[in-house]
Coordinates of N, CA and C in Angstrom, one line a residue:
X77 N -74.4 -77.3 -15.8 CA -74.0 -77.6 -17.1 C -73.6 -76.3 -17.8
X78 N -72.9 -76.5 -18.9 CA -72.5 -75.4 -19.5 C -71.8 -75.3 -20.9
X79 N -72.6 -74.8 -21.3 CA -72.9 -75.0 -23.0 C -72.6 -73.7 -23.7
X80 N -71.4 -74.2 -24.6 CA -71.2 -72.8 -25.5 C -71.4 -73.1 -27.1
X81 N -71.9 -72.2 -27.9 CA -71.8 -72.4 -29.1 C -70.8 -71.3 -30.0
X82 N -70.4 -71.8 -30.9 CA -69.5 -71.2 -31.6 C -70.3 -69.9 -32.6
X83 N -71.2 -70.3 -33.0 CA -72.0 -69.2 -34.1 C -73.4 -69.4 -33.4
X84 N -74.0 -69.5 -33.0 CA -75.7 -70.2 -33.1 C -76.2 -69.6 -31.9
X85 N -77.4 -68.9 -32.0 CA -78.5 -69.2 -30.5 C -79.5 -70.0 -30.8
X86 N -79.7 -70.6 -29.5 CA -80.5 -71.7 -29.5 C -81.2 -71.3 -27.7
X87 N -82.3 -71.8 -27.8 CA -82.9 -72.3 -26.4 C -82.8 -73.4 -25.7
X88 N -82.4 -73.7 -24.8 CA -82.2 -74.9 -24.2 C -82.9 -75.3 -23.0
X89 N -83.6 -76.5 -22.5 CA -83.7 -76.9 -21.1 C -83.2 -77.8 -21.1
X90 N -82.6 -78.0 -19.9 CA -81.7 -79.3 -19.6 C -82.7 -79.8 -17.9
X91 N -82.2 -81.1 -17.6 CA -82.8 -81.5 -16.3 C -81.3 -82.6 -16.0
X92 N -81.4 -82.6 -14.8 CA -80.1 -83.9 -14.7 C -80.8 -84.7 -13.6
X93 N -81.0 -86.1 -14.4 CA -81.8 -86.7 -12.9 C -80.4 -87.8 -12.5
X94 N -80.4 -88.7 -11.3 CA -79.5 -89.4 -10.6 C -80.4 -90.2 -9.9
X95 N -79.4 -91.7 -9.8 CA -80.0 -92.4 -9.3 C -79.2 -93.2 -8.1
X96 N -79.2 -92.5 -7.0 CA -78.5 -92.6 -5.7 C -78.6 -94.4 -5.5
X97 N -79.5 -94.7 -5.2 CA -79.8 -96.2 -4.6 C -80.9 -96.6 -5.4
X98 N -81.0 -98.0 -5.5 CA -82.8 -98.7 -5.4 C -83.9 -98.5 -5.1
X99 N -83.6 -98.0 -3.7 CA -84.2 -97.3 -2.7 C -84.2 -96.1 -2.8
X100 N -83.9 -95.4 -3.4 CA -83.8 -94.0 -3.3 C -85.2 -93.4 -4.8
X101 N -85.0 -94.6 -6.0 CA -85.7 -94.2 -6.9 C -85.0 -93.2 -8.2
X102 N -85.6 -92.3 -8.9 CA -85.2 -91.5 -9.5 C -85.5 -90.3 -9.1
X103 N -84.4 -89.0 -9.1 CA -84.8 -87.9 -8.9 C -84.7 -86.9 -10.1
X104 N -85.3 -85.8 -10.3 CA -85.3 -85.0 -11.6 C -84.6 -83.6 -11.0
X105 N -83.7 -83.1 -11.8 CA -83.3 -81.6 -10.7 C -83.2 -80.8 -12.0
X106 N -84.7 -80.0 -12.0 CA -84.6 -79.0 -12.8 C -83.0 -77.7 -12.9
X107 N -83.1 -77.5 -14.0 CA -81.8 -76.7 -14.5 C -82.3 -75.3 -14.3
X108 N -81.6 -74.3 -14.0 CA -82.0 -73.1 -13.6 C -80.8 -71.9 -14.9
X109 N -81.3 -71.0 -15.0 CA -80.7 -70.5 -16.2 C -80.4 -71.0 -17.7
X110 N -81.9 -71.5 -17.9 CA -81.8 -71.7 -19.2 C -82.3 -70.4 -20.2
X111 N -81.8 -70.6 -21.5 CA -82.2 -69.6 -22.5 C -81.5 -69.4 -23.9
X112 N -81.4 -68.5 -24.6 CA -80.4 -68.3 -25.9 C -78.7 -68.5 -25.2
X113 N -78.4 -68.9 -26.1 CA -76.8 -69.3 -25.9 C -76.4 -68.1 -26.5
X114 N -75.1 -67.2 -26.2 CA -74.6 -66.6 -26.6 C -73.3 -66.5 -27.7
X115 N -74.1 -66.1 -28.9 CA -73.0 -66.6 -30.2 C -71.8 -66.0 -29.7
X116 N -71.0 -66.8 -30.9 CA -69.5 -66.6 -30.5 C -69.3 -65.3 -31.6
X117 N -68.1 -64.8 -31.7 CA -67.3 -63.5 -32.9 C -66.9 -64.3 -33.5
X118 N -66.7 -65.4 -33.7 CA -66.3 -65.8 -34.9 C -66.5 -67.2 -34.9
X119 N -66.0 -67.8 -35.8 CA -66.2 -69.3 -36.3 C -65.2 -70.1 -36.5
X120 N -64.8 -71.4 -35.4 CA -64.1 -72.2 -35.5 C -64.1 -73.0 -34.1
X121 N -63.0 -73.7 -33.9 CA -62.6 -74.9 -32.7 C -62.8 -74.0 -31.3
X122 N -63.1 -72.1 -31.4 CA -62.8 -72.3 -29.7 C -64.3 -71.5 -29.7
X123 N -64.9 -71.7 -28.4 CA -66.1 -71.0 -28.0 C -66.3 -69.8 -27.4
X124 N -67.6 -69.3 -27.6 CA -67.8 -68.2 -27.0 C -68.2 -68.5 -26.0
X125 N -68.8 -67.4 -25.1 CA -69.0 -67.3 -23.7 C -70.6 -68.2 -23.6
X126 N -70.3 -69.1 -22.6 CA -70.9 -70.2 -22.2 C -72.3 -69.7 -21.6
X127 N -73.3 -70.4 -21.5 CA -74.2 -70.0 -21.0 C -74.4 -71.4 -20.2
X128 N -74.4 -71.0 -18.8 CA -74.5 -72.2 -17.3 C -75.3 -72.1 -17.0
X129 N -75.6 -73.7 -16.6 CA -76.7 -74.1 -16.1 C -76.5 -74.7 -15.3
X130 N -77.4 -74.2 -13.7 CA -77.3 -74.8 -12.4 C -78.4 -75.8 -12.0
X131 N -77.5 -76.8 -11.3 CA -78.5 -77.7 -10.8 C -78.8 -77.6 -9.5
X132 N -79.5 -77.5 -8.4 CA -79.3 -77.5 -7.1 C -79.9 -78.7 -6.4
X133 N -78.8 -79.9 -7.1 CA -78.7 -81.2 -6.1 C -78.8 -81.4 -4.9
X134 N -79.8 -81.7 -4.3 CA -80.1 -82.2 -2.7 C -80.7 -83.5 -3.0
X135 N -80.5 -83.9 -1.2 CA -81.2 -84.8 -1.0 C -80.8 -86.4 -1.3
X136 N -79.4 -86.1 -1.6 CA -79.1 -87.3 -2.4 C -77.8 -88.0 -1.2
X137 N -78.0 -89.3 -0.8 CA -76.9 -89.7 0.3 C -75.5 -90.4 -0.5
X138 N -74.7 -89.9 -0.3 CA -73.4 -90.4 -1.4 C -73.6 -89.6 -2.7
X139 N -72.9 -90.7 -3.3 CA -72.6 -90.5 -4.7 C -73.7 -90.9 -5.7
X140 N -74.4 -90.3 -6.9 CA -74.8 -90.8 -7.7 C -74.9 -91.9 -8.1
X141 N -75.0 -93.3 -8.7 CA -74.8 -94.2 -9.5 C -75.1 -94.7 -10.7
X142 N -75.5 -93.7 -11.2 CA -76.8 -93.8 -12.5 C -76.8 -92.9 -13.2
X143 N -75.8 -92.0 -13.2 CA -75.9 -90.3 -14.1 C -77.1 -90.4 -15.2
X144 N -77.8 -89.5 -15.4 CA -78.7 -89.1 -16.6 C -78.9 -87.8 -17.2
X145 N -78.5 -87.3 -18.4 CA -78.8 -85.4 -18.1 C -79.4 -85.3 -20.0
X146 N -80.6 -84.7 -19.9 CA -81.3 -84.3 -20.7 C -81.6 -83.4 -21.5
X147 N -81.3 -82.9 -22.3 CA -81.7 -81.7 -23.0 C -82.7 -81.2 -24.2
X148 N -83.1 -80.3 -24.8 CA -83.7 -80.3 -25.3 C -83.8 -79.1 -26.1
X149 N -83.2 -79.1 -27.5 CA -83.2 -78.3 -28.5 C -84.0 -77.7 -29.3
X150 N -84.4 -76.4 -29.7 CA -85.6 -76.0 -31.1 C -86.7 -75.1 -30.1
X151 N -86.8 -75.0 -30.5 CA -87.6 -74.7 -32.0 C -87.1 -72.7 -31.4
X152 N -86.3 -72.8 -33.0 CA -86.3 -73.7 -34.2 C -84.9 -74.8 -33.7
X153 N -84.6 -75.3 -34.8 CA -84.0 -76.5 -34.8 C -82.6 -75.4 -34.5
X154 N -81.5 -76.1 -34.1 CA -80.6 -75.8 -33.9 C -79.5 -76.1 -35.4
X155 N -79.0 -75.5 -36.2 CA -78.5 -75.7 -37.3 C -76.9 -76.5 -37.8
X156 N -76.1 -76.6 -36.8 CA -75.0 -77.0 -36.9 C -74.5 -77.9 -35.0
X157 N -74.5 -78.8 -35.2 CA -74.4 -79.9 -34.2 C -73.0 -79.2 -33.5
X158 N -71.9 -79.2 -34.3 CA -70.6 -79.4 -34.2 C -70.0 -78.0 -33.9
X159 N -71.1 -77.1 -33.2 CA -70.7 -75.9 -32.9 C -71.4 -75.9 -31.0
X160 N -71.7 -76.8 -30.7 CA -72.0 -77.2 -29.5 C -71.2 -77.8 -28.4
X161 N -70.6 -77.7 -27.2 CA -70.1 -77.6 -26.5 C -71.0 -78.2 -25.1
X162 N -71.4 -79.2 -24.6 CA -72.1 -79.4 -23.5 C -71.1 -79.9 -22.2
X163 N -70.8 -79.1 -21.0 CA -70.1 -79.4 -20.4 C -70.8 -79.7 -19.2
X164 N -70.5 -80.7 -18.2 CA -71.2 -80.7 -16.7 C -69.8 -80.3 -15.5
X165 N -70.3 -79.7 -14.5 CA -69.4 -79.2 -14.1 C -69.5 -79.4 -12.2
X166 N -68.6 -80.1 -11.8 CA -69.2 -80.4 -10.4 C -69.0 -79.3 -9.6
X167 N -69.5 -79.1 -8.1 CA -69.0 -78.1 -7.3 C -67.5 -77.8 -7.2
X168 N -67.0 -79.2 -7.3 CA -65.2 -78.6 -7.1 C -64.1 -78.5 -8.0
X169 N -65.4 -78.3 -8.9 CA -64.8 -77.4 -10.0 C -64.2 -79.0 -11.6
X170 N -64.9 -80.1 -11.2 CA -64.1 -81.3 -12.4 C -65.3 -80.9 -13.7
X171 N -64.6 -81.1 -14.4 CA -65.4 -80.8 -15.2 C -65.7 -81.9 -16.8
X172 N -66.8 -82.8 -16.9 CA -67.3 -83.6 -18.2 C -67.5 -83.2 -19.3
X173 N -67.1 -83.5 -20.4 CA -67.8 -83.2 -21.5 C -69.1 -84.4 -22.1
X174 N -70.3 -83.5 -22.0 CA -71.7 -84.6 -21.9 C -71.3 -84.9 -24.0
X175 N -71.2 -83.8 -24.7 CA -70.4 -83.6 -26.0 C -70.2 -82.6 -26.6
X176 N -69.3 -82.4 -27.4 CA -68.9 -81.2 -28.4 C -68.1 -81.5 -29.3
X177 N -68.1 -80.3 -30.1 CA -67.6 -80.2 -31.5 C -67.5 -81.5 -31.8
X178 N -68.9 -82.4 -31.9 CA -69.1 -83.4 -32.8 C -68.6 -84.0 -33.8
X179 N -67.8 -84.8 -33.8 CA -67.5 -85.6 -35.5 C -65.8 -85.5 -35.6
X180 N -65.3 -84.0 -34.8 CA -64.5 -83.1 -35.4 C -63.4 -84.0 -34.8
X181 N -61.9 -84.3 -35.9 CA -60.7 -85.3 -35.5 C -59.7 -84.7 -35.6
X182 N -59.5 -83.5 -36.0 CA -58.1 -82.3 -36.1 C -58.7 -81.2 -35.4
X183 N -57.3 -80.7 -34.9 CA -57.6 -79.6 -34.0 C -57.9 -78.2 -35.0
X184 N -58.4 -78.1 -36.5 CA -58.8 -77.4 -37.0 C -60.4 -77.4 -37.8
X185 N -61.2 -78.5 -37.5 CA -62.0 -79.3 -37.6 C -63.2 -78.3 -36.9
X186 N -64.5 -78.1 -37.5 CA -65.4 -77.5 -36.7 C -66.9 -78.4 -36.4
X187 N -66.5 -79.8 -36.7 CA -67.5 -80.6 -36.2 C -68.3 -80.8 -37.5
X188 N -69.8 -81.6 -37.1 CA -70.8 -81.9 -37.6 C -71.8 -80.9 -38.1
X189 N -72.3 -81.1 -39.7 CA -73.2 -80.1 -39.7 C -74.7 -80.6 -39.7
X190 N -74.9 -81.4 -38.6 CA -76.2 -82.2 -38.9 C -77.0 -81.1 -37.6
X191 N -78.4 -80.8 -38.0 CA -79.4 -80.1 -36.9 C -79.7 -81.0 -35.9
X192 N -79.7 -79.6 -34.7 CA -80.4 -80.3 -33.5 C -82.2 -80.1 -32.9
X193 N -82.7 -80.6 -33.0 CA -84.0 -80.9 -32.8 C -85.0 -81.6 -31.9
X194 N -85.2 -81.2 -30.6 CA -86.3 -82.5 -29.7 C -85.2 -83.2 -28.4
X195 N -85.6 -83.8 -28.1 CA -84.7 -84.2 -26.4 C -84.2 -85.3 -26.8
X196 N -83.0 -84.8 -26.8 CA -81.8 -85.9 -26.4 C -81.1 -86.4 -24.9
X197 N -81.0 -87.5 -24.6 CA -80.8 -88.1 -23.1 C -79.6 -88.7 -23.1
X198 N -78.4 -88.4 -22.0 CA -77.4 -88.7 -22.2 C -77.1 -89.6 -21.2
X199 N -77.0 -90.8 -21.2 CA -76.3 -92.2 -19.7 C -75.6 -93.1 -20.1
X200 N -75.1 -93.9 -19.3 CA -74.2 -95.0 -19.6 C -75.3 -96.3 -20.3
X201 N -76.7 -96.1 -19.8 CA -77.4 -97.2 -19.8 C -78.2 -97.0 -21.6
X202 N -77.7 -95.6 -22.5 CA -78.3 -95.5 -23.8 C -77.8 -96.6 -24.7
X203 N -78.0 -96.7 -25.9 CA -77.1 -97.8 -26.9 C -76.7 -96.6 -28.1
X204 N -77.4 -95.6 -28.1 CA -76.7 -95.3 -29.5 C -75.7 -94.1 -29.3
X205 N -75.0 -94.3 -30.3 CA -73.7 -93.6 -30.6 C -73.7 -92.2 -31.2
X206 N -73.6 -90.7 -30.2 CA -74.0 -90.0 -30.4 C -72.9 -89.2 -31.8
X207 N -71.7 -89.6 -32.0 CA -70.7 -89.4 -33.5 C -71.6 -90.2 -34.8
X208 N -71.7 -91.2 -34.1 CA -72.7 -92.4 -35.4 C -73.5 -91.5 -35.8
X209 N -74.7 -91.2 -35.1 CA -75.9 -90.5 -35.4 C -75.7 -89.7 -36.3
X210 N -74.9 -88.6 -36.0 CA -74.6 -86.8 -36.0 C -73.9 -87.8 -37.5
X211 N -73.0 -88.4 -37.8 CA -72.6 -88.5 -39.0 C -73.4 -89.0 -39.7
X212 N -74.9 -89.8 -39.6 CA -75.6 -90.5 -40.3 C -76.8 -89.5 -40.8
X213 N -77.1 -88.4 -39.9 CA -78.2 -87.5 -40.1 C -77.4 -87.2 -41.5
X214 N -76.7 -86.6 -41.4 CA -76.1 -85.8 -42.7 C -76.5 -84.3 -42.5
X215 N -75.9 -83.7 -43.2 CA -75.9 -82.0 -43.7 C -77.6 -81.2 -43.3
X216 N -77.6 -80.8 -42.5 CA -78.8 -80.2 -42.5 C -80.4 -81.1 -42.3
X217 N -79.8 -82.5 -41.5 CA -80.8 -83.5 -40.8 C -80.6 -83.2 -39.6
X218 N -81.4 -83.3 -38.7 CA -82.2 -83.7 -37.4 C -81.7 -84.4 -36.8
X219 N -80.6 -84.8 -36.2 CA -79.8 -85.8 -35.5 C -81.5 -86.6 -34.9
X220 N -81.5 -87.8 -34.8 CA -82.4 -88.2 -34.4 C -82.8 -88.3 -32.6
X221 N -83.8 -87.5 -31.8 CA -84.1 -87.3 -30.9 C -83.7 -89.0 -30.2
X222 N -83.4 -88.9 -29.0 CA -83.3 -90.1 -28.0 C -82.1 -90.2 -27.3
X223 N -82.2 -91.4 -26.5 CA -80.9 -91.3 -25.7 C -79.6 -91.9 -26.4
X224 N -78.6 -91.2 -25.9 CA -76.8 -91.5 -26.5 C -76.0 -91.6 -25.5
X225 N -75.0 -92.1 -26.1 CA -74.0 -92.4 -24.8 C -73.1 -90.9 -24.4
X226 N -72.7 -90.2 -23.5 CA -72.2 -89.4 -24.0 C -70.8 -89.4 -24.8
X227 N -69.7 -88.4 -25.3 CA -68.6 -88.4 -25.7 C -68.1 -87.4 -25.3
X228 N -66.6 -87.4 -26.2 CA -65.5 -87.2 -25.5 C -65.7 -85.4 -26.6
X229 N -65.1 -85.0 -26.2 CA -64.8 -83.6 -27.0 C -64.3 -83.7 -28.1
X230 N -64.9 -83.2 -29.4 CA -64.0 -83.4 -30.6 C -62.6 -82.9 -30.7
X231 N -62.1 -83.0 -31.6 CA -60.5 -82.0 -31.8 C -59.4 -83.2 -32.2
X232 N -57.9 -82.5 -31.9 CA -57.1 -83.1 -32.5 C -56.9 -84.5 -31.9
X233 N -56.8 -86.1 -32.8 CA -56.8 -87.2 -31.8 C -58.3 -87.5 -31.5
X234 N -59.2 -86.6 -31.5 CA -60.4 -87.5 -30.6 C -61.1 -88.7 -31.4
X235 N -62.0 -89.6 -31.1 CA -62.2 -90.3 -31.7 C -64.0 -90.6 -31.0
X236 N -64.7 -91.2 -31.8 CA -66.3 -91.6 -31.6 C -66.6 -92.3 -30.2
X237 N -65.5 -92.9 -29.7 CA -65.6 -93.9 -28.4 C -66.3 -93.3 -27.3
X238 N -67.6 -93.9 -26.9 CA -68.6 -93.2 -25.9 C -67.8 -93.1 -24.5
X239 N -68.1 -92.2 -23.7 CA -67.1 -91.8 -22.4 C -68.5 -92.4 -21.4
X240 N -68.0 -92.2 -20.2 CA -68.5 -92.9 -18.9 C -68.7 -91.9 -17.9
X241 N -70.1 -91.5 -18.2 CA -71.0 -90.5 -17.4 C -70.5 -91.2 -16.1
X242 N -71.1 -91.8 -15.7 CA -70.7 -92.3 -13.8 C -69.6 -92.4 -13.1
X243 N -68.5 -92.8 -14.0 CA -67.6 -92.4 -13.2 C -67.2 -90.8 -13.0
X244 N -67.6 -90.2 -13.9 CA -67.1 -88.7 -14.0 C -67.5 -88.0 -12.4

C-alpha cells in the first residue's frame, strides 16, 4: 500500500487480509514498513513522497475473493482527512485507490477537513460511505472509526460512488 500525505505525519499500521476460498478461511498479512508519512513542501491536489507498505502475500491458491485492508490512524489523531492518499499496489505494477483527497470535486479542491482517528476497514462487504462520513464528521471531527466502502480518488469530476475492492 502506499500512502502519501500532502502536509501531515501520521503513524500508520495497515494489515490486508483475503479471503481465497471457504475453505481456505481468513488470512491476515501484516504490513511491513509502517511509520510517519513524509510531509509534502507544500499544500494542495498533488503529494509528497509516499510512504509503502509491503505485504508479503503467500500461500494463497488463485485469486483473492474477498479483499479487506485495514488501517489504523493516531495517536495523535491525524488532522486533515483530505490530505490522504491510500493506494494498494499489485506486483505488476495496477494500482487501486483504497481513498484520497476525500470530499474533493475540482481538480483544485484539497479534500475533507474532518480527523482521522482508530481503525478504519475497507471491503466490498462494509455499508458505510466513506465521502458520507468524512462530510458528516465536520471540521476537525473524528471521521467515525469502522468499516467503509472504499472510493475513488477525489479531484476534478470525481464523485462519492463506492469503488470495487475485488475486482481491482
Amino acid at each position: 500500500m502506499r500512502i502519501s500525505s500532502f502536509a501531515k505525519i501520521l503513524t500508520l499500521v495497515f494489515a490486508v487480509s483475503a479471503l481465497a476460498s471457504m475453505s481456505f478461511g481468513q488470512t491476515v498479512f501484516p504490513g511491513t514498513g509502517v511509520g510517519a508519512i513524509p510531509d509534502s513542501a507544500a499544500c494542495g491536489p498533488t503529494p509528497g513522497t509516499p510512504l509503502n507498505i509491503t505485504f508479503n502475500v503467500t500461500g494463497i491458491p488463485g485469486n483473492a475473493t474477498n479483499l479487506s485492508v485495514s488501517t489504523t490512524f493516531g495517536t495523535p489523531n491525524h488532522t486533515w482527512v483530505g490530505d490522504i492518499v491510500a493506494t494498494l499496489i499489485a506486483p505488476n505494477a495496477t494500482q487501486f485507490t483504497v481513498f484520497g483527497v476525500t470530499t474533493a470535486t475540482t481538480a483544485t479542491a484539497i479534500g475533507d477537513s474532518s480527523d482521522l482517528g482508530g481503525l478504519y476497514t475497507f471491503n466490498n462487504a462494509a455499508t458505510g460511505n466513506w465521502w458520507d462520513a468524512a462530510a458528516l464528521a465536520g471540521a476537525a471531527v473524528v471521521v467515525p472509526p469502522g468499516a467503509y466502502r472504499t472510493a475513488a480518488l477525489g479531484g476534478a469530476g470525481a464523485t462519492n460512488a463506492p469503488t470495487d475492492i475485488n475486482a481491482a
